[in-house]
Coordinates of C-alpha atoms in Angstrom, one line a residue:
M1 CA 0.8 -19.2 -1.3
T2 CA 3.3 -21.1 0.8
A3 CA 6.2 -23.4 0.1
A4 CA 8.7 -25.5 1.9
T5 CA 11.6 -23.1 2.6
T6 CA 15.1 -24.3 1.8
P7 CA 18.0 -23.0 3.8
A8 CA 19.1 -20.9 1.0
E9 CA 15.6 -19.3 0.7
Q10 CA 15.4 -18.7 4.4
A11 CA 18.8 -17.0 4.2
E12 CA 17.5 -14.8 1.5
H13 CA 14.4 -13.8 3.3
E14 CA 16.4 -13.0 6.5
A15 CA 18.7 -10.8 4.3
V16 CA 15.7 -8.9 3.2
A17 CA 14.4 -8.4 6.8
Q18 CA 17.9 -7.4 7.9
A19 CA 18.4 -5.0 5.2
A20 CA 15.0 -3.3 5.9
L21 CA 15.5 -3.2 9.6
A22 CA 19.0 -2.0 9.4
K23 CA 18.0 0.8 7.1
Y24 CA 15.2 1.9 9.4
A25 CA 17.5 1.8 12.4
S26 CA 20.0 4.2 10.6
L27 CA 17.4 6.7 9.9
P28 CA 17.0 9.9 12.2
R29 CA 14.7 9.5 15.3
R30 CA 12.2 12.1 14.1
G31 CA 8.9 10.4 13.1
K32 CA 9.8 7.3 15.0
P33 CA 7.7 6.2 18.1
K34 CA 8.7 8.0 21.2
R35 CA 7.9 8.1 24.9
R36 CA 4.9 10.4 25.6
D37 CA 5.0 13.0 28.3
N38 CA 2.8 10.7 30.5
Q39 CA 5.6 8.1 30.0
V40 CA 3.5 5.8 27.8
R41 CA 5.7 4.2 25.0
E42 CA 4.5 4.3 21.3
W43 CA 4.6 1.6 18.8
T44 CA 3.9 1.3 15.0
V45 CA 4.1 -1.0 12.0
M46 CA 6.8 -1.0 9.5
A47 CA 6.9 -2.0 5.8
A48 CA 9.6 -2.0 3.1
V49 CA 10.1 -2.7 -0.5
C50 CA 13.4 -4.4 -1.2
L51 CA 15.0 -5.4 -4.6
V52 CA 17.1 -8.7 -4.5
R53 CA 19.6 -9.7 -7.1
G54 CA 21.8 -12.8 -7.0
A55 CA 22.2 -15.5 -4.2
G56 CA 24.6 -16.5 -1.6
P57 CA 27.5 -14.4 -0.6
S58 CA 27.2 -12.3 -3.7
R59 CA 23.5 -11.4 -3.0
Q60 CA 22.5 -7.7 -3.3
V61 CA 19.6 -6.4 -1.3
H62 CA 18.6 -2.9 -2.0
C63 CA 16.0 -1.3 0.3
V64 CA 14.3 1.2 -1.9
S65 CA 11.4 2.3 0.3
I66 CA 10.3 2.2 3.9
G67 CA 6.9 3.2 5.5
T68 CA 5.5 3.2 9.0
G69 CA 2.0 4.0 10.1
L70 CA -1.4 2.9 11.5
K71 CA -3.8 5.7 10.3
A72 CA -6.3 6.4 7.7
L73 CA -8.5 9.4 6.9
P74 CA -12.3 9.1 7.6
H75 CA -14.2 9.1 4.4
S76 CA -15.7 12.5 5.4
R77 CA -12.3 14.0 5.2
L78 CA -11.2 12.8 1.8
P79 CA -9.7 15.7 -0.2
V80 CA -10.9 16.5 -3.8
H81 CA -7.5 18.1 -4.7
G82 CA -5.5 14.9 -4.2
D83 CA -3.3 16.8 -1.7
V84 CA -3.8 14.7 1.5
L85 CA -2.9 11.1 1.8
H86 CA -6.0 9.0 2.4
D87 CA -4.2 6.0 3.8
S88 CA -1.1 6.1 6.0
H89 CA -0.7 2.5 6.9
A90 CA 2.8 1.3 6.6
E91 CA 2.3 -0.9 3.5
V92 CA 0.7 1.8 1.7
I93 CA 3.5 4.4 2.5
A94 CA 6.1 1.9 1.4
R95 CA 4.4 1.2 -1.9
R96 CA 3.8 5.0 -2.6
G97 CA 7.5 5.5 -1.8
F98 CA 8.3 2.8 -4.4
H99 CA 6.4 4.8 -6.9
L100 CA 8.4 7.9 -6.2
W101 CA 11.6 5.9 -6.4
T102 CA 10.6 4.6 -9.8
Y103 CA 9.6 8.0 -11.2
A104 CA 13.1 9.2 -10.1
Q105 CA 14.7 6.2 -11.9
L106 CA 12.8 6.8 -15.1
E107 CA 13.5 10.6 -14.9
R108 CA 17.3 9.6 -14.7
A109 CA 17.1 7.2 -17.5
L110 CA 15.2 9.5 -19.9
R111 CA 17.7 12.4 -19.2
A112 CA 20.5 10.0 -20.0
E113 CA 18.9 9.0 -23.2
T114 CA 18.6 12.6 -24.1
A115 CA 22.2 13.4 -23.3
K116 CA 23.3 10.3 -25.3
G117 CA 21.2 11.4 -28.3
K118 CA 23.0 14.9 -28.1
G119 CA 26.4 13.2 -28.1
R120 CA 27.1 14.1 -24.5
E121 CA 28.4 11.7 -21.9
R122 CA 27.1 11.6 -18.4
D123 CA 29.2 12.3 -15.5
D124 CA 30.3 9.1 -13.7
S125 CA 29.2 10.8 -10.4
E126 CA 25.7 10.9 -11.7
H127 CA 25.5 7.2 -12.7
E128 CA 23.2 5.0 -10.8
A129 CA 22.6 1.2 -10.9
A130 CA 20.3 0.6 -13.8
F131 CA 17.1 -1.1 -12.4
F132 CA 14.8 -0.7 -15.5
E133 CA 15.3 -1.4 -19.2
R134 CA 13.0 -1.4 -22.3
D135 CA 11.4 -4.7 -23.4
L136 CA 11.0 -6.0 -27.0
G137 CA 7.7 -4.0 -27.2
G138 CA 9.5 -0.8 -26.2
Y139 CA 8.0 -0.6 -22.8
W140 CA 9.7 -0.4 -19.5
R141 CA 10.3 -3.2 -17.2
L142 CA 12.3 -4.1 -14.1
R143 CA 15.3 -5.7 -15.2
P144 CA 14.9 -9.6 -14.9
E145 CA 17.9 -10.0 -12.5
W146 CA 16.0 -7.9 -9.9
R147 CA 13.2 -9.5 -7.8
V148 CA 10.9 -7.6 -5.4
M149 CA 10.2 -8.6 -1.9
F150 CA 8.0 -6.9 0.4
Y151 CA 8.7 -6.9 4.2
V152 CA 6.1 -6.2 6.9
S153 CA 6.9 -6.2 10.7
T154 CA 3.5 -7.8 11.4
L155 CA 0.6 -9.5 9.5
P156 CA -1.2 -7.0 7.2
C157 CA -4.5 -5.8 8.6
G158 CA -7.6 -7.5 7.2
D159 CA -7.9 -11.0 5.7
A160 CA -4.4 -12.0 6.4
S161 CA -4.7 -11.6 10.2
T162 CA -8.2 -12.8 10.7
F163 CA -7.2 -16.5 11.5
L164 CA -4.6 -15.5 14.1
L165 CA -7.0 -13.0 15.6
A166 CA -9.7 -15.5 15.9
K167 CA -7.4 -18.1 17.3
T168 CA -6.1 -15.7 19.9
A169 CA -9.6 -14.7 20.8
E170 CA -10.5 -18.4 21.3
E171 CA -7.6 -18.9 23.6
A172 CA -8.7 -15.8 25.7
N173 CA -10.8 -16.2 28.8
S174 CA -13.6 -14.2 27.1
L175 CA -14.3 -12.2 24.0
A176 CA -14.9 -9.1 26.1
E177 CA -11.5 -9.4 27.7
K178 CA -9.8 -9.8 24.3
M179 CA -11.6 -6.8 22.9
A180 CA -10.4 -4.7 25.8
A181 CA -6.9 -5.9 25.4
T182 CA -6.6 -5.2 21.7
S183 CA -9.1 -2.5 21.0
L184 CA -11.1 -4.8 18.7
E185 CA -14.3 -3.2 17.2
P186 CA -17.5 -4.5 18.9
E187 CA -19.6 -7.0 17.1
F188 CA -23.2 -6.2 16.5
P189 CA -25.9 -8.8 16.0
P190 CA -27.3 -9.2 12.4
E191 CA -30.6 -7.7 13.4
N192 CA -29.0 -4.4 14.1
P193 CA -27.0 -3.7 11.0
S194 CA -27.8 0.0 10.7
G195 CA -25.9 1.3 13.6
Q196 CA -28.0 0.7 16.7
M197 CA -26.5 -1.3 19.7
N198 CA -28.4 -3.5 21.9
G199 CA -31.0 -1.4 23.7
G200 CA -31.6 0.7 20.8
K201 CA -28.7 3.2 21.3
T202 CA -27.6 4.7 18.0
V203 CA -23.9 5.0 17.3
P204 CA -23.4 7.7 14.6
S205 CA -20.3 6.3 13.3
L206 CA -21.9 3.0 12.6
V207 CA -24.9 4.7 11.0
A208 CA -22.2 6.5 8.6
A209 CA -20.5 3.3 7.9
A210 CA -23.8 1.6 7.1
S211 CA -24.6 4.4 4.6
L212 CA -21.4 3.8 2.8
G213 CA -22.3 0.2 2.3
L214 CA -20.2 -1.3 5.2
S215 CA -21.3 -4.2 7.3
T216 CA -21.2 -3.5 10.9
A217 CA -23.1 -6.6 11.9
R218 CA -21.7 -10.0 13.0
D219 CA -21.8 -12.7 10.4
Q220 CA -21.3 -16.4 10.7
P221 CA -17.8 -17.9 9.7
T222 CA -17.5 -19.0 6.1
G223 CA -17.8 -22.8 6.5
P224 CA -16.1 -25.6 8.6
A225 CA -12.6 -24.6 7.5
G226 CA -13.3 -21.0 7.6
V227 CA -11.8 -20.4 4.0
D228 CA -14.7 -20.9 1.7
A229 CA -16.2 -18.1 -0.4
L230 CA -18.8 -15.9 1.5
P231 CA -22.5 -16.6 0.8
S232 CA -24.0 -14.3 -1.7
T233 CA -26.2 -13.0 1.1
T234 CA -23.3 -11.8 3.2
P235 CA -22.3 -8.2 2.7
Q236 CA -19.3 -7.8 0.6
V237 CA -17.3 -5.4 2.6
H238 CA -16.9 -5.5 6.4
R239 CA -15.9 -2.6 8.5
G240 CA -12.6 -3.2 10.3
R241 CA -12.6 -6.3 12.4
V242 CA -16.3 -6.9 12.5
S243 CA -17.0 -10.7 12.3
Y244 CA -13.2 -11.4 12.3
S245 CA -13.9 -15.1 12.1
S246 CA -15.2 -14.6 8.4
F247 CA -12.5 -15.2 5.9
S248 CA -12.0 -14.1 2.2
C249 CA -14.0 -11.0 2.5
L250 CA -13.1 -7.5 1.7
R251 CA -12.6 -5.2 4.7
T252 CA -11.9 -1.6 5.5
K253 CA -9.2 -0.4 7.8
P254 CA -9.9 -1.3 11.4
G255 CA -11.1 1.4 13.8
R256 CA -13.0 1.8 17.1
A257 CA -16.7 1.5 16.8
D258 CA -17.1 5.1 17.7
S259 CA -14.6 6.4 15.2
P260 CA -15.6 7.8 11.9
P261 CA -15.6 5.2 9.2
T262 CA -13.0 5.0 6.4
T263 CA -13.4 3.6 2.9
S264 CA -9.8 2.5 2.7
H265 CA -9.5 -1.1 2.2
S266 CA -7.3 -3.3 4.4
C267 CA -3.8 -3.9 3.5
S268 CA -4.5 -7.5 2.8
D269 CA -7.0 -6.4 0.1
K270 CA -4.6 -3.9 -1.3
L271 CA -1.6 -6.4 -1.4
A272 CA -4.0 -8.8 -3.2
V273 CA -4.6 -6.3 -5.8
W274 CA -0.9 -5.2 -6.1
S275 CA 0.0 -8.9 -6.5
L276 CA -2.3 -9.3 -9.4
L277 CA -2.0 -6.0 -11.2
G278 CA 1.5 -5.2 -10.2
L279 CA 3.4 -2.9 -7.8
Q280 CA 3.6 -0.2 -10.3
G281 CA 0.0 1.1 -10.2
A282 CA -2.1 2.9 -12.9
L283 CA -0.1 5.9 -13.7
L284 CA 3.3 4.3 -14.1
S285 CA 1.5 1.6 -16.3
Q286 CA 0.3 4.5 -18.4
L287 CA 3.9 5.6 -18.8
G288 CA 4.7 2.2 -20.4
M289 CA 5.8 0.3 -17.1
Q290 CA 5.1 -3.4 -17.4
R291 CA 3.7 -5.2 -14.4
I292 CA 6.1 -5.4 -11.4
P293 CA 5.3 -8.6 -9.5
I294 CA 5.9 -9.1 -5.8
D295 CA 8.0 -12.3 -5.5
A296 CA 7.6 -12.8 -1.8
L297 CA 6.1 -11.3 1.4
V298 CA 8.4 -11.5 4.4
I299 CA 6.5 -11.2 7.7
G300 CA 7.6 -10.6 11.3
G301 CA 5.9 -11.0 14.5
V302 CA 4.2 -14.3 14.0
P303 CA 4.6 -17.0 16.8
Q304 CA 6.4 -20.1 15.6
E305 CA 3.6 -22.4 16.7
H306 CA 1.1 -20.7 14.3
R307 CA 3.3 -20.2 11.3
E308 CA 2.1 -23.1 9.1
R309 CA -1.5 -22.2 9.3
V310 CA -1.0 -18.5 9.3
G311 CA 1.2 -18.7 6.3
E312 CA -1.6 -20.6 4.4
E313 CA -4.1 -18.0 5.5
A314 CA -1.8 -15.0 4.5
G315 CA -0.9 -16.6 1.2
R316 CA -4.6 -16.9 0.4
A317 CA -5.4 -13.4 1.5
V318 CA -2.6 -11.5 -0.3
G319 CA -3.1 -13.3 -3.8
G320 CA -4.2 -16.8 -3.4
R321 CA -7.9 -16.0 -3.3
L322 CA -7.6 -14.6 -6.9
E323 CA -5.6 -17.3 -8.4
A324 CA -8.5 -19.5 -9.7
W325 CA -10.3 -16.4 -11.1
A326 CA -7.1 -15.2 -12.8
R327 CA -6.7 -18.5 -14.5
S328 CA -10.3 -18.4 -15.7
V329 CA -9.8 -15.0 -17.5
G330 CA -6.7 -16.3 -19.2
L331 CA -3.8 -15.3 -16.9
G332 CA -1.1 -18.0 -16.8
Q333 CA 1.4 -18.4 -14.0
N334 CA 3.9 -16.0 -15.8
A335 CA 1.2 -13.4 -15.9
F336 CA 0.1 -13.9 -12.1
T337 CA 1.6 -16.0 -9.4
P338 CA 0.6 -15.0 -5.8
P339 CA 3.6 -14.1 -3.7
L340 CA 5.3 -16.7 -1.4
I341 CA 4.9 -16.1 2.4
H342 CA 7.9 -16.4 4.5
F343 CA 8.5 -15.4 8.2
T344 CA 11.4 -14.0 10.0
D345 CA 12.4 -14.2 13.6
R346 CA 14.0 -10.7 13.5
A347 CA 12.1 -8.4 15.7
F348 CA 11.1 -4.9 14.7
E349 CA 12.3 -2.6 17.5
H350 CA 9.2 -0.4 17.5
G351 CA 6.6 -3.2 17.1
R352 CA 3.8 -3.5 19.5
E353 CA 5.1 -6.7 21.3
A354 CA 8.7 -5.6 21.2
V355 CA 7.8 -2.2 22.9
A356 CA 5.6 -4.0 25.5
A357 CA 8.3 -6.4 26.3
D358 CA 10.9 -3.6 26.8
E359 CA 8.5 -1.9 29.1
D360 CA 7.5 -5.3 30.9
C361 CA 3.9 -4.5 30.4
D362 CA 0.8 -5.7 28.5
V363 CA 0.3 -4.7 24.8
S364 CA -2.7 -2.7 25.9
E365 CA -0.5 -0.4 27.8
V366 CA 1.5 0.9 25.0
A367 CA 0.0 3.5 22.5
S368 CA 0.0 3.6 18.7
C369 CA 2.1 6.3 17.1
S370 CA 0.1 8.9 15.2
E371 CA 2.9 9.8 12.8
S372 CA 4.1 7.9 9.6
L373 CA 7.7 8.0 8.4
S374 CA 8.6 7.6 4.6
Y375 CA 12.0 6.8 3.5
V376 CA 12.8 6.6 -0.4
A377 CA 16.3 5.8 -1.6
D378 CA 18.2 7.3 -4.5
L379 CA 16.5 10.7 -4.7
G380 CA 19.7 12.7 -4.5
G381 CA 20.9 15.0 -1.9
D382 CA 21.7 14.0 1.7
E383 CA 20.0 11.3 3.8
R384 CA 17.9 13.8 5.4
E385 CA 16.1 14.5 2.1
A386 CA 15.4 10.8 1.9
V387 CA 13.0 11.0 4.9
E388 CA 9.6 12.6 5.3
I389 CA 7.3 12.6 8.2
I390 CA 3.6 12.6 7.6
N391 CA 0.7 13.4 10.1
N392 CA -2.9 13.3 9.3
G393 CA -2.0 12.9 5.6
I394 CA 0.2 16.0 5.3
R395 CA 3.7 16.9 6.1
H396 CA 4.4 16.8 9.8
G397 CA 4.5 20.5 11.1
A398 CA 2.6 22.0 8.2
P399 CA -0.7 23.9 8.7
S400 CA -3.7 21.7 7.9
R401 CA -6.0 24.8 7.2
R402 CA -6.2 25.7 3.6
Q403 CA -5.3 29.4 2.5
H404 CA -8.3 29.2 0.2
P405 CA -11.1 26.6 0.5
T406 CA -11.1 25.9 -3.3
R407 CA -7.4 25.7 -3.8
P408 CA -4.8 22.8 -2.9
L409 CA -2.5 22.9 -0.1
P410 CA 0.8 24.6 -1.0
P411 CA 3.6 22.3 -2.0
K412 CA 5.5 22.6 1.3
A413 CA 2.4 21.3 3.2
R414 CA 1.7 18.4 0.9
S415 CA 3.3 15.0 1.4
R416 CA 5.5 14.0 -1.6
L417 CA 3.5 10.8 -1.6
C418 CA 0.0 12.1 -2.0
K419 CA -1.8 11.7 -5.4
L420 CA -1.2 15.3 -6.5
S421 CA 2.6 15.2 -5.8
L422 CA 2.9 11.8 -7.6
F423 CA 0.8 13.2 -10.5
E424 CA 3.3 16.1 -10.9
R425 CA 6.1 13.5 -11.2
F426 CA 4.0 11.5 -13.7
V427 CA 3.7 14.8 -15.8
L428 CA 7.3 15.5 -15.6
V429 CA 8.3 12.0 -16.8
R430 CA 5.7 12.0 -19.5
Q431 CA 7.2 15.4 -20.7
L432 CA 10.7 14.1 -20.7
A433 CA 9.6 11.1 -22.7
N434 CA 7.7 13.3 -25.3
D435 CA 9.4 16.6 -25.3
P436 CA 12.6 16.9 -23.1
L437 CA 13.0 20.7 -24.0
T438 CA 9.7 21.6 -22.1
A439 CA 10.0 19.2 -19.3
S440 CA 11.1 21.7 -16.7
D441 CA 8.5 24.4 -17.7
S442 CA 6.3 24.5 -14.6
S443 CA 4.3 27.2 -16.1
S444 CA 2.9 25.0 -18.9
A445 CA -0.9 24.4 -19.1
P446 CA -2.0 21.6 -16.8
L447 CA -2.9 18.2 -18.1
T448 CA -6.3 16.8 -18.1
T449 CA -7.4 15.2 -14.7
Y450 CA -5.7 12.6 -12.6
Y451 CA -8.7 10.4 -13.2
A452 CA -8.6 10.7 -16.9
C453 CA -4.8 10.0 -17.0
K454 CA -5.3 6.9 -15.1
H455 CA -8.1 5.5 -17.4
A456 CA -7.1 4.4 -20.9
Q457 CA -9.5 2.9 -23.3
L458 CA -9.8 -0.7 -22.5
S459 CA -8.2 -3.4 -24.7
P460 CA -10.6 -6.0 -26.0
T461 CA -8.3 -8.8 -24.9
L462 CA -5.6 -9.6 -22.3
S463 CA -3.7 -11.9 -24.7
Q464 CA -2.1 -9.4 -27.1
T465 CA 1.6 -10.2 -27.6
Y466 CA 2.6 -6.7 -26.6
P467 CA -0.4 -5.1 -25.0
E468 CA -0.1 -1.4 -23.9
P469 CA 0.6 -1.6 -20.1
G470 CA -1.8 1.1 -19.1
E471 CA -4.8 -0.4 -21.1
R472 CA -3.9 -3.9 -19.9
Y473 CA -3.8 -2.6 -16.2
Q474 CA -7.2 -0.9 -16.5
A475 CA -8.8 -3.8 -18.3
L476 CA -7.8 -6.3 -15.7
K477 CA -8.7 -3.9 -12.8
T478 CA -12.1 -3.5 -14.4
K479 CA -12.7 -7.2 -14.6
L480 CA -11.4 -7.7 -11.0
R481 CA -14.0 -5.2 -9.7
M482 CA -16.9 -6.1 -12.0
P483 CA -20.1 -6.3 -9.9
N484 CA -21.6 -9.8 -9.7
S485 CA -18.6 -11.4 -11.6
G486 CA -15.4 -10.0 -10.3
P487 CA -14.0 -11.4 -7.0
F488 CA -13.6 -7.9 -5.8
G489 CA -16.9 -6.6 -7.1
G490 CA -17.8 -5.0 -3.8
W491 CA -14.6 -2.8 -3.8
L492 CA -15.4 0.7 -2.4
V493 CA -14.1 3.1 -5.3
S494 CA -13.6 6.8 -4.5
G495 CA -13.3 7.4 -8.3
G496 CA -14.0 10.7 -10.2
P497 CA -15.3 12.8 -7.5
W498 CA -12.0 12.6 -5.7
E499 CA -9.7 12.4 -8.7
S500 CA -10.9 15.3 -10.9
F501 CA -8.0 17.5 -10.1
D502 CA -5.5 18.5 -12.8
S503 CA -1.7 18.6 -12.5
H504 CA -1.9 22.0 -10.6
G505 CA -4.4 20.7 -8.1
D506 CA -7.3 22.5 -9.4
V507 CA -10.6 20.6 -9.5
N508 CA -12.2 20.3 -12.9
D509 CA -16.0 19.9 -12.2
S510 CA -16.7 19.2 -15.8
K511 CA -14.8 16.0 -15.7
M512 CA -16.1 14.7 -12.4
L513 CA -17.3 11.2 -13.2

């Protein structure tokens, strides 16, 4: 969704971009793109979650989470213990960092409630700005004076970037030249959808992708304007940038044709889901956190001459394509409004174009950074503790080999953003809410599985006055992904087999669904 931007709104969005970029610039150099030994410079993508309060000179912008990254694990390497990050794209790192920040805020608020109940006053040095409060139903919510804005240094991968990608390809001298310049995944004719290139040569990665239900064949655009729903005969999920002239379709993370396939959905798809269901996710919803909407998406790196059309396409991709369906299931504008799309002229210092310009070379001559950086505010301790570097889904420098094949990685090797680590925070906050005296007892029996904690019994309706947030979240997600009726019915779900670990990381085979 796009809207005419007033000078005051533009100033606000520039303030968001400035706050995110300034915080990134202030962080240590470790984990950021560097010059390799062969003198090739690296680049990356950056995303940030910012909270905004007020307007004009009194405006406050609090950057709570930053993520960088471009990588995703192949499907064949997904862990069953929840101890390795599946998806290390910048937007996913930033959103998971927001989850960690929210857990820390709830933990702080619950400890304060416990202290108040015992007649003790908190030390002023421990006081933090209050971002969350209880609503009339007794559930948590972000205070209404704060709004969430999501900054991304370039268009999110997937549906939001397909128009600009197709437009750029049209302007290139030939598609082959464009593919060589941007490492686009080759397109294969419809008669060879099972992994065979012209001439009958089989590509193992494409065979694997086809076995996962991914389209690896070129499809026709989706109508004259390129924005209509895909025909029912068109595969529902495309691999990477295959058929990049098709719009409003689900896509997995881009990758070379010869690379192992992933089942991680594009950031456009994920942003659309977050816009509808809320940035808080399933586990925080189970703790009673109401939907946290994304007010706006601030995007960098888009040429001025393409912004009007790209803004329309990005708005459709990150939420607009779900709006008509949302109204059909009873969600009014207060329950779901797609985020507004705005652009910034501020350049990200480690963006692909910026690095190439500094080197006075083509974008094909700079290399993607293999590491991801995570910054999370307000965790306590010094600034160094706010930053974590991630490589191949685990902490940078940690051994990737397991000490025992059936046991999770040790805590020092796991990222604080992996499913298991965030599940541990969920357990702690739930214990604080239920029984503060046992909340610090790490030897207590583990909870049931991660999967079971995410899935509450579904509510019969979405129109209750004060529906339980966890049930509401799962009910709406189920409707969204319902085969043949939900707009995202083709969503690739890992589900029980990869989420049947308990709060100690042990796999409970009896509860694998």
